[in-house]
């Protein structure tokens, strides 16, 4: 599992502020910060500033918006970082292009976010940035130190921020990618040829990330995405019952971490090992009989295997596992309380195997097997005897 580093999230902004503050003060030959010319309250009045050079501005008076203009040399990222920010200012930055022939019109690229903040750029040209207090009700005469950088491309799969723009991935081959800027999603497509499990694995993920993955299908005609398995930590897998194209999305769990460091993800196809799948809900339950020996796999994490059988009233069902892998299988009985079949009702407690499960009425029952905390999995089938 990918571990969250709360400490890294706390340290990063402090270290960045210290670094920028030293640079902006002209230490070790660094030029003094430039001051954008006023008035620059509208995009048509934007002050030209240099890339990768310190600048200082003030939010004064309350409601002040400062527009800046930079020349970007080519594709990559436009990144804004801030040093010391006055305590009362909730600094926000937005990005836009200037609508030609209209001095006051902006075409927004990304609306207001707190720095550090960046946008991907696909071409050279003039880009505009706006800086303001988040609620427009604070002001300060203390200069705010900024640095605007252009970063060359470092993720060969970009732009793949949406399922529509997903990059193709070859199963088993490592993908080198980065989660940058904040809020970035990376989407990939995998061709699944037949019944398989599709698993996402990751390594060397930056400590600040809580990397998550989701699996979906995508209809290019309608633009609709159907989620097959929601966001969750890696490793994470999906059972695919037939040949299809699966869209795989990756992101930081809270969307507030970013890094220019790349890391590796692998999308792996695993052979089918559970003939009863898909049987994770009542509607897809596998029919069994007392006396059957089931070959069951608790895979992937969170997998539940549902079986349907008829039992008499006042009976006892015994369920035991032979040589289960390194997890803790549990079993319980469920049934529909009425013929309407609105929702399953649990009739026994969850019991670790071997389990003895009593019945209170005659009729169809649903035997459900899972790992006790739904946090372990094993790519290995094991026998379960139902008596």
Tab-separated table of C-alpha atoms in Angstrom:
chain	number	residue	atom	x	y	z
A	1	UNK	CA	0.000	0.000	0.000
A	2	UNK	CA	1.147	3.565	-0.632
A	3	UNK	CA	1.791	5.378	2.664
A	4	UNK	CA	0.726	8.954	3.275
A	5	UNK	CA	3.416	11.277	4.616
A	6	UNK	CA	1.624	13.917	6.658
A	7	UNK	CA	4.998	15.299	7.776
A	8	UNK	CA	6.082	15.834	4.168
A	9	UNK	CA	2.913	17.829	3.473
A	10	UNK	CA	3.730	20.111	6.420
A	11	UNK	CA	7.422	20.588	5.685
A	12	UNK	CA	7.171	21.273	1.925
A	13	UNK	CA	5.446	24.717	2.077
A	14	UNK	CA	7.763	25.915	4.870
A	15	UNK	CA	10.904	24.864	2.994
A	16	UNK	CA	9.637	26.422	-0.228
A	17	UNK	CA	8.854	29.715	1.476
A	18	UNK	CA	12.334	29.843	2.996
A	19	UNK	CA	13.988	29.085	-0.346
A	20	UNK	CA	12.048	31.740	-2.211
A	21	UNK	CA	12.574	34.303	0.525
A	22	UNK	CA	16.349	33.895	0.322
A	23	UNK	CA	16.307	34.226	-3.462
A	24	UNK	CA	14.003	37.199	-3.457
A	25	UNK	CA	16.202	39.089	-1.035
A	26	UNK	CA	19.059	39.093	-3.503
A	27	UNK	CA	21.291	36.669	-1.646
A	28	UNK	CA	24.499	35.400	-3.298
A	29	UNK	CA	24.241	37.598	-6.398
A	30	UNK	CA	20.482	37.169	-6.870
A	31	UNK	CA	18.919	40.294	-8.420
A	32	UNK	CA	16.499	42.326	-6.329
A	33	UNK	CA	12.844	41.523	-6.910
A	34	UNK	CA	11.198	43.414	-9.739
A	35	UNK	CA	8.053	45.412	-8.962
A	36	UNK	CA	5.227	45.130	-11.508
A	37	UNK	CA	3.990	48.478	-12.786
A	38	UNK	CA	0.614	49.799	-11.695
A	39	UNK	CA	-2.159	50.116	-12.767
A	40	UNK	CA	-2.513	46.454	-13.694
A	41	UNK	CA	-6.000	45.690	-12.410
A	42	UNK	CA	-7.260	44.306	-15.734
A	43	UNK	CA	-5.845	41.800	-18.177
A	44	UNK	CA	-5.374	44.522	-20.791
A	45	UNK	CA	-3.127	46.383	-18.315
A	46	UNK	CA	-1.027	43.336	-17.353
A	47	UNK	CA	2.567	44.116	-16.340
A	48	UNK	CA	5.202	42.207	-18.357
A	49	UNK	CA	7.499	40.219	-16.042
A	50	UNK	CA	10.433	37.907	-16.682
A	51	UNK	CA	10.325	34.161	-16.193
A	52	UNK	CA	12.423	32.621	-13.423
A	53	UNK	CA	13.201	35.994	-11.849
A	54	UNK	CA	12.015	37.208	-8.423
A	55	UNK	CA	9.266	39.795	-8.307
A	56	UNK	CA	7.439	41.504	-5.452
A	57	UNK	CA	3.931	42.934	-5.380
A	58	UNK	CA	1.473	44.198	-2.811
A	59	UNK	CA	-2.249	43.608	-2.397
A	60	UNK	CA	-3.247	47.192	-1.733
A	61	UNK	CA	-6.027	48.353	-1.286
A	62	UNK	CA	-8.503	45.600	-0.406
A	63	UNK	CA	-9.952	44.112	-3.572
A	64	UNK	CA	-6.770	44.779	-5.555
A	65	UNK	CA	-6.055	42.384	-8.437
A	66	UNK	CA	-2.611	42.374	-10.055
A	67	UNK	CA	-2.334	41.088	-13.635
A	68	UNK	CA	1.023	39.845	-14.929
A	69	UNK	CA	2.140	38.844	-18.412
A	70	UNK	CA	4.877	36.356	-19.359
A	71	UNK	CA	6.276	34.995	-22.598
A	72	UNK	CA	6.388	31.194	-22.565
A	73	UNK	CA	9.033	29.682	-24.899
A	74	UNK	CA	7.322	26.355	-25.586
A	75	UNK	CA	5.352	23.376	-24.239
A	76	UNK	CA	5.728	22.350	-20.613
A	77	UNK	CA	4.371	23.904	-17.454
A	78	UNK	CA	3.921	27.450	-16.165
A	79	UNK	CA	4.537	27.369	-12.431
A	80	UNK	CA	3.985	30.038	-9.742
A	81	UNK	CA	5.587	29.774	-6.314
A	82	UNK	CA	5.315	32.196	-3.422
A	83	UNK	CA	7.634	33.093	-0.581
A	84	UNK	CA	6.478	34.896	2.548
A	85	UNK	CA	2.807	35.866	2.434
A	86	UNK	CA	1.391	38.408	4.927
A	87	UNK	CA	-0.725	36.739	7.572
A	88	UNK	CA	-4.000	38.389	6.573
A	89	UNK	CA	-3.674	37.605	2.856
A	90	UNK	CA	-5.128	34.422	1.389
A	91	UNK	CA	-3.133	34.568	-1.828
A	92	UNK	CA	-4.695	33.119	-4.971
A	93	UNK	CA	-3.478	32.891	-8.563
A	94	UNK	CA	-5.392	32.373	-11.809
A	95	UNK	CA	-4.208	31.845	-15.396
A	96	UNK	CA	-5.689	33.175	-18.631
A	97	UNK	CA	-5.007	34.034	-22.253
A	98	UNK	CA	-5.870	37.489	-23.548
A	99	UNK	CA	-8.815	37.693	-25.939
A	100	UNK	CA	-7.496	39.623	-28.927
A	101	UNK	CA	-9.114	43.041	-29.662
A	102	UNK	CA	-10.751	43.147	-26.226
A	103	UNK	CA	-8.700	44.951	-23.598
A	104	UNK	CA	-10.777	43.692	-20.670
A	105	UNK	CA	-11.589	40.136	-21.775
A	106	UNK	CA	-9.859	37.009	-20.489
A	107	UNK	CA	-10.085	33.382	-21.565
A	108	UNK	CA	-9.554	31.498	-18.320
A	109	UNK	CA	-7.239	28.492	-18.297
A	110	UNK	CA	-7.311	27.781	-14.564
A	111	UNK	CA	-9.247	29.765	-11.999
A	112	UNK	CA	-8.181	30.746	-8.517
A	113	UNK	CA	-5.887	28.484	-6.505
A	114	UNK	CA	-3.394	29.026	-3.713
A	115	UNK	CA	0.280	28.769	-4.729
A	116	UNK	CA	2.289	26.761	-5.487
A	117	UNK	CA	0.128	26.334	-8.574
A	118	UNK	CA	0.890	25.435	-12.177
A	119	UNK	CA	-0.767	24.800	-15.519
A	120	UNK	CA	0.342	22.636	-18.442
A	121	UNK	CA	1.015	24.624	-21.626
A	122	UNK	CA	1.014	23.070	-25.073
A	123	UNK	CA	2.477	25.934	-27.074
A	124	UNK	CA	4.663	29.002	-26.892
A	125	UNK	CA	3.011	32.387	-26.489
A	126	UNK	CA	1.846	35.101	-24.141
A	127	UNK	CA	0.167	33.956	-20.934
A	128	UNK	CA	-1.446	36.042	-18.230
A	129	UNK	CA	-1.655	35.567	-14.477
A	130	UNK	CA	-3.865	37.306	-11.940
A	131	UNK	CA	-3.028	37.577	-8.227
A	132	UNK	CA	-5.473	38.544	-5.484
A	133	UNK	CA	-6.603	37.983	-1.894
A	134	UNK	CA	-9.024	35.047	-1.786
A	135	UNK	CA	-11.977	37.012	-0.369
A	136	UNK	CA	-10.940	40.438	-1.622
A	137	UNK	CA	-11.342	41.933	1.855
A	138	UNK	CA	-7.715	42.038	3.015
A	139	UNK	CA	-4.810	44.304	2.115
A	140	UNK	CA	-1.163	44.607	3.089
A	141	UNK	CA	1.711	46.950	2.305
A	142	UNK	CA	4.170	44.095	2.898
A	143	UNK	CA	5.568	42.880	-0.452
A	144	UNK	CA	4.634	39.362	-1.538
A	145	UNK	CA	7.473	37.504	-3.233
A	146	UNK	CA	6.676	35.439	-6.332
A	147	UNK	CA	8.620	33.502	-8.900
A	148	UNK	CA	7.124	32.387	-12.214
A	149	UNK	CA	8.912	29.516	-13.923
A	150	UNK	CA	8.616	27.665	-17.191
A	151	UNK	CA	9.325	23.936	-16.816
A	152	UNK	CA	10.117	21.736	-19.771
A	153	UNK	CA	7.864	18.675	-20.283
A	154	UNK	CA	8.805	15.732	-18.032
A	155	UNK	CA	5.789	13.403	-18.405
A	156	UNK	CA	5.750	11.873	-21.882
A	157	UNK	CA	2.097	10.808	-21.524
A	158	UNK	CA	0.683	14.321	-21.113
A	159	UNK	CA	-1.845	15.626	-21.884
A	160	UNK	CA	-3.865	12.702	-20.485
A	161	UNK	CA	-5.885	14.477	-17.796
A	162	UNK	CA	-9.236	13.023	-18.907
A	163	UNK	CA	-10.569	9.624	-20.013
A	164	UNK	CA	-11.065	11.117	-23.471
A	165	UNK	CA	-7.361	11.909	-23.694
A	166	UNK	CA	-6.145	8.684	-22.066
A	167	UNK	CA	-2.753	7.377	-23.190
A	168	UNK	CA	-2.486	3.731	-24.282
A	169	UNK	CA	-0.632	1.398	-21.921
A	170	UNK	CA	0.859	-2.009	-22.603
A	171	UNK	CA	0.089	-4.531	-19.829
A	172	UNK	CA	3.144	-5.431	-17.794
A	173	UNK	CA	5.352	-2.578	-19.078
A	174	UNK	CA	6.249	0.142	-16.546
A	175	UNK	CA	4.793	3.612	-17.066
A	176	UNK	CA	6.854	6.601	-15.949
A	177	UNK	CA	4.608	9.486	-14.917
A	178	UNK	CA	4.296	12.477	-12.605
A	179	UNK	CA	1.408	13.979	-10.674
A	180	UNK	CA	1.883	17.638	-11.543
A	181	UNK	CA	0.367	20.198	-11.085
A	182	UNK	CA	-1.892	19.904	-8.048
A	183	UNK	CA	-5.122	18.176	-9.017
A	184	UNK	CA	-3.524	16.377	-11.965
A	185	UNK	CA	-5.111	13.124	-13.102
A	186	UNK	CA	-3.360	10.693	-15.438
A	187	UNK	CA	-5.545	8.389	-17.539
A	188	UNK	CA	-4.496	5.280	-19.463
A	189	UNK	CA	-6.275	2.648	-21.548
A	190	UNK	CA	-5.616	-1.089	-21.356
A	191	UNK	CA	-6.951	-3.678	-23.777
A	192	UNK	CA	-8.162	-6.721	-21.829
A	193	UNK	CA	-8.443	-9.697	-24.221
A	194	UNK	CA	-10.652	-12.036	-22.142
A	195	UNK	CA	-11.608	-12.900	-18.543
A	196	UNK	CA	-8.785	-11.429	-16.521
A	197	UNK	CA	-7.871	-9.447	-13.454
A	198	UNK	CA	-6.353	-6.038	-14.113
A	199	UNK	CA	-4.066	-4.829	-11.329
A	200	UNK	CA	-2.393	-1.444	-10.847
A	201	UNK	CA	0.933	-1.449	-9.000
A	202	UNK	CA	3.254	1.440	-8.143
A	203	UNK	CA	6.749	1.979	-6.829
A	204	UNK	CA	9.049	4.884	-5.873
A	205	UNK	CA	6.037	7.150	-5.317
A	206	UNK	CA	7.002	10.509	-3.698
A	207	UNK	CA	6.298	10.501	0.031
A	208	UNK	CA	3.868	13.429	-0.156
A	209	UNK	CA	1.424	11.433	-2.280
A	210	UNK	CA	-1.468	9.236	-1.330
A	211	UNK	CA	-1.654	7.736	-4.814
A	212	UNK	CA	-5.070	6.380	-5.817
A	213	UNK	CA	-6.405	4.514	-8.842
A	214	UNK	CA	-9.838	4.013	-10.377
A	215	UNK	CA	-11.094	1.727	-13.156
A	216	UNK	CA	-13.784	2.685	-15.660
A	217	UNK	CA	-15.158	2.273	-19.148
A	218	UNK	CA	-15.620	5.259	-21.409
A	219	UNK	CA	-18.058	5.830	-24.277
A	220	UNK	CA	-16.384	8.163	-26.765
A	221	UNK	CA	-19.695	8.860	-28.533
A	222	UNK	CA	-21.603	10.040	-25.488
A	223	UNK	CA	-18.625	11.154	-23.412
A	224	UNK	CA	-19.977	9.103	-20.498
A	225	UNK	CA	-17.686	7.383	-18.033
A	226	UNK	CA	-18.909	4.340	-16.112
A	227	UNK	CA	-16.966	3.675	-12.936
A	228	UNK	CA	-16.231	-0.014	-12.420
A	229	UNK	CA	-14.235	0.425	-9.237
A	230	UNK	CA	-13.861	3.711	-7.371
A	231	UNK	CA	-10.738	5.467	-6.141
A	232	UNK	CA	-8.512	3.515	-3.751
A	233	UNK	CA	-4.895	2.965	-2.820
A	234	UNK	CA	-2.457	0.817	-4.775
A	235	UNK	CA	-2.034	-2.085	-5.348
A	236	UNK	CA	-5.644	-2.321	-6.518
A	237	UNK	CA	-7.282	-4.699	-8.953
A	238	UNK	CA	-10.461	-5.227	-10.954
A	239	UNK	CA	-12.093	-8.402	-12.247
A	240	UNK	CA	-12.911	-8.040	-15.964
A	241	UNK	CA	-15.428	-10.686	-17.108
A	242	UNK	CA	-14.959	-10.248	-20.867
A	243	UNK	CA	-12.725	-8.618	-23.463
A	244	UNK	CA	-12.993	-4.829	-23.359
A	245	UNK	CA	-11.065	-1.562	-23.056
A	246	UNK	CA	-10.524	-0.416	-19.485
A	247	UNK	CA	-9.703	3.194	-18.591
A	248	UNK	CA	-7.402	3.542	-15.583
A	249	UNK	CA	-7.145	6.874	-13.715
A	250	UNK	CA	-4.446	7.883	-11.220
A	251	UNK	CA	-4.370	10.858	-8.863
A	252	UNK	CA	-3.244	12.120	-5.451
A	253	UNK	CA	-5.919	11.241	-2.895
A	254	UNK	CA	-6.665	14.813	-1.788
A	255	UNK	CA	-5.479	16.578	-4.935
A	256	UNK	CA	-3.242	18.878	-2.888
A	257	UNK	CA	0.163	17.271	-3.498
A	258	UNK	CA	2.376	17.600	-6.540
A	259	UNK	CA	5.906	16.703	-7.600
A	260	UNK	CA	8.091	17.002	-10.681
A	261	UNK	CA	9.668	13.685	-9.720
A	262	UNK	CA	8.486	10.810	-11.879
A	263	UNK	CA	7.573	7.386	-10.543
A	264	UNK	CA	6.617	4.065	-12.056
A	265	UNK	CA	3.223	2.415	-12.354
A	266	UNK	CA	2.548	-0.984	-13.907
A	267	UNK	CA	-0.813	-2.252	-15.168
A	268	UNK	CA	-0.689	-6.013	-14.953
A	269	UNK	CA	-3.072	-8.594	-16.435
A	270	UNK	CA	-3.573	-11.679	-14.255
A	271	UNK	CA	-5.242	-14.912	-15.350
A	272	UNK	CA	-8.729	-15.795	-14.136
A	273	UNK	CA	-8.552	-18.033	-11.058
A	274	UNK	CA	-12.133	-17.983	-9.743
A	275	UNK	CA	-14.749	-19.615	-11.989
A	276	UNK	CA	-17.597	-18.189	-9.863
A	277	UNK	CA	-16.731	-14.548	-10.660
A	278	UNK	CA	-18.417	-12.164	-11.014
A	279	UNK	CA	-20.421	-13.038	-7.891
A	280	UNK	CA	-19.985	-10.064	-5.599
A	281	UNK	CA	-23.699	-9.290	-5.139
A	282	UNK	CA	-26.992	-11.151	-4.841
A	283	UNK	CA	-27.997	-10.619	-8.456
A	284	UNK	CA	-24.833	-12.409	-9.641
A	285	UNK	CA	-24.712	-15.024	-6.864
A	286	UNK	CA	-23.420	-18.473	-7.860
A	287	UNK	CA	-25.825	-21.352	-7.199
A	288	UNK	CA	-24.409	-24.108	-4.983
A	289	UNK	CA	-25.664	-27.080	-2.940
A	290	UNK	CA	-24.843	-28.443	0.447
A	291	UNK	CA	-21.939	-30.836	0.110
A	292	UNK	CA	-20.159	-28.800	-2.554
A	293	UNK	CA	-16.465	-28.007	-2.345
A	294	UNK	CA	-15.921	-24.505	-3.677
A	295	UNK	CA	-12.704	-23.130	-5.138
A	296	UNK	CA	-12.663	-19.559	-3.825
A	297	UNK	CA	-10.265	-16.622	-4.203
A	298	UNK	CA	-10.463	-13.515	-2.022
A	299	UNK	CA	-9.043	-11.224	-4.672
A	300	UNK	CA	-8.828	-8.247	-5.144
A	301	UNK	CA	-8.921	-6.299	-1.858
A	302	UNK	CA	-12.541	-5.915	-0.775
A	303	UNK	CA	-13.709	-8.959	-2.767
A	304	UNK	CA	-16.898	-10.631	-1.572
A	305	UNK	CA	-18.057	-13.947	-2.966
A	306	UNK	CA	-21.809	-14.548	-2.857
A	307	UNK	CA	-23.381	-18.013	-3.181
A	308	UNK	CA	-27.068	-18.979	-3.213
A	309	UNK	CA	-28.481	-22.222	-1.767
A	310	UNK	CA	-31.745	-23.509	-0.277
A	311	UNK	CA	-31.834	-24.443	3.390
A	312	UNK	CA	-34.597	-25.754	5.697
A	313	UNK	CA	-35.741	-24.014	8.872
A	314	UNK	CA	-33.885	-24.805	12.080
A	315	UNK	CA	-30.885	-26.140	10.189
A	316	UNK	CA	-27.167	-25.486	10.560
A	317	UNK	CA	-24.750	-24.822	7.722
A	318	UNK	CA	-21.101	-25.648	8.341
A	319	UNK	CA	-18.447	-23.872	6.281
A	320	UNK	CA	-14.730	-24.584	6.520
A	321	UNK	CA	-11.637	-23.717	4.495
A	322	UNK	CA	-8.707	-25.956	3.642
A	323	UNK	CA	-5.287	-24.299	3.755
A	324	UNK	CA	-6.449	-20.710	3.160
A	325	UNK	CA	-3.739	-18.202	2.159
A	326	UNK	CA	-2.513	-15.445	4.452
A	327	UNK	CA	-5.865	-13.810	5.186
A	328	UNK	CA	-8.797	-14.402	7.529
A	329	UNK	CA	-11.922	-15.652	5.702
A	330	UNK	CA	-15.290	-14.981	7.314
A	331	UNK	CA	-18.780	-16.208	6.410
A	332	UNK	CA	-22.337	-15.085	7.118
A	333	UNK	CA	-25.830	-15.965	5.898
A	334	UNK	CA	-28.234	-13.457	4.353
A	335	UNK	CA	-31.718	-13.711	2.855
A	336	UNK	CA	-34.408	-11.494	1.393
A	337	UNK	CA	-37.007	-10.877	4.136
A	338	UNK	CA	-39.865	-10.480	1.625
A	339	UNK	CA	-40.668	-11.592	-1.883
A	340	UNK	CA	-40.073	-8.016	-3.065
A	341	UNK	CA	-36.314	-8.619	-2.662
A	342	UNK	CA	-35.506	-5.025	-1.837
A	343	UNK	CA	-32.346	-5.659	0.186
A	344	UNK	CA	-30.588	-8.609	1.750
A	345	UNK	CA	-31.024	-9.057	5.478
A	346	UNK	CA	-28.163	-10.547	7.488
A	347	UNK	CA	-29.357	-13.524	9.542
A	348	UNK	CA	-26.092	-14.589	11.253
A	349	UNK	CA	-23.045	-12.837	12.611
A	350	UNK	CA	-19.843	-12.775	10.590
A	351	UNK	CA	-17.905	-15.826	11.752
A	352	UNK	CA	-14.315	-16.797	11.030
A	353	UNK	CA	-13.958	-20.126	9.259
A	354	UNK	CA	-14.672	-22.831	10.285
A	355	UNK	CA	-18.169	-21.392	10.833
A	356	UNK	CA	-21.454	-22.855	12.049
A	357	UNK	CA	-24.351	-20.818	10.674
A	358	UNK	CA	-27.953	-21.503	11.847
A	359	UNK	CA	-31.142	-20.883	9.855
A	360	UNK	CA	-34.445	-19.619	11.283
A	361	UNK	CA	-36.688	-20.119	8.253
A	362	UNK	CA	-36.821	-22.253	5.165
A	363	UNK	CA	-35.942	-20.847	1.771
A	364	UNK	CA	-33.112	-19.508	-0.334
A	365	UNK	CA	-30.111	-18.151	1.562
A	366	UNK	CA	-27.052	-16.256	0.436
A	367	UNK	CA	-23.697	-17.371	1.809
A	368	UNK	CA	-21.143	-14.545	1.623
A	369	UNK	CA	-17.403	-15.022	2.096
A	370	UNK	CA	-14.863	-12.214	2.556
A	371	UNK	CA	-11.684	-11.226	4.376
A	372	UNK	CA	-12.511	-10.132	7.928
A	373	UNK	CA	-11.472	-6.475	7.486
A	374	UNK	CA	-11.663	-6.339	3.676
A	375	UNK	CA	-8.055	-5.160	3.628
A	376	UNK	CA	-6.214	-8.340	2.609
A	377	UNK	CA	-6.192	-10.226	-0.665
A	378	UNK	CA	-4.509	-13.277	-2.132
A	379	UNK	CA	-4.082	-14.211	-5.764
A	380	UNK	CA	-4.604	-17.836	-4.852
A	381	UNK	CA	-7.686	-20.079	-4.867
A	382	UNK	CA	-8.392	-22.321	-1.893
A	383	UNK	CA	-11.044	-24.997	-1.171
A	384	UNK	CA	-14.106	-24.137	0.927
A	385	UNK	CA	-16.337	-27.039	2.003
A	386	UNK	CA	-20.070	-26.359	2.545
A	387	UNK	CA	-21.849	-29.033	4.653
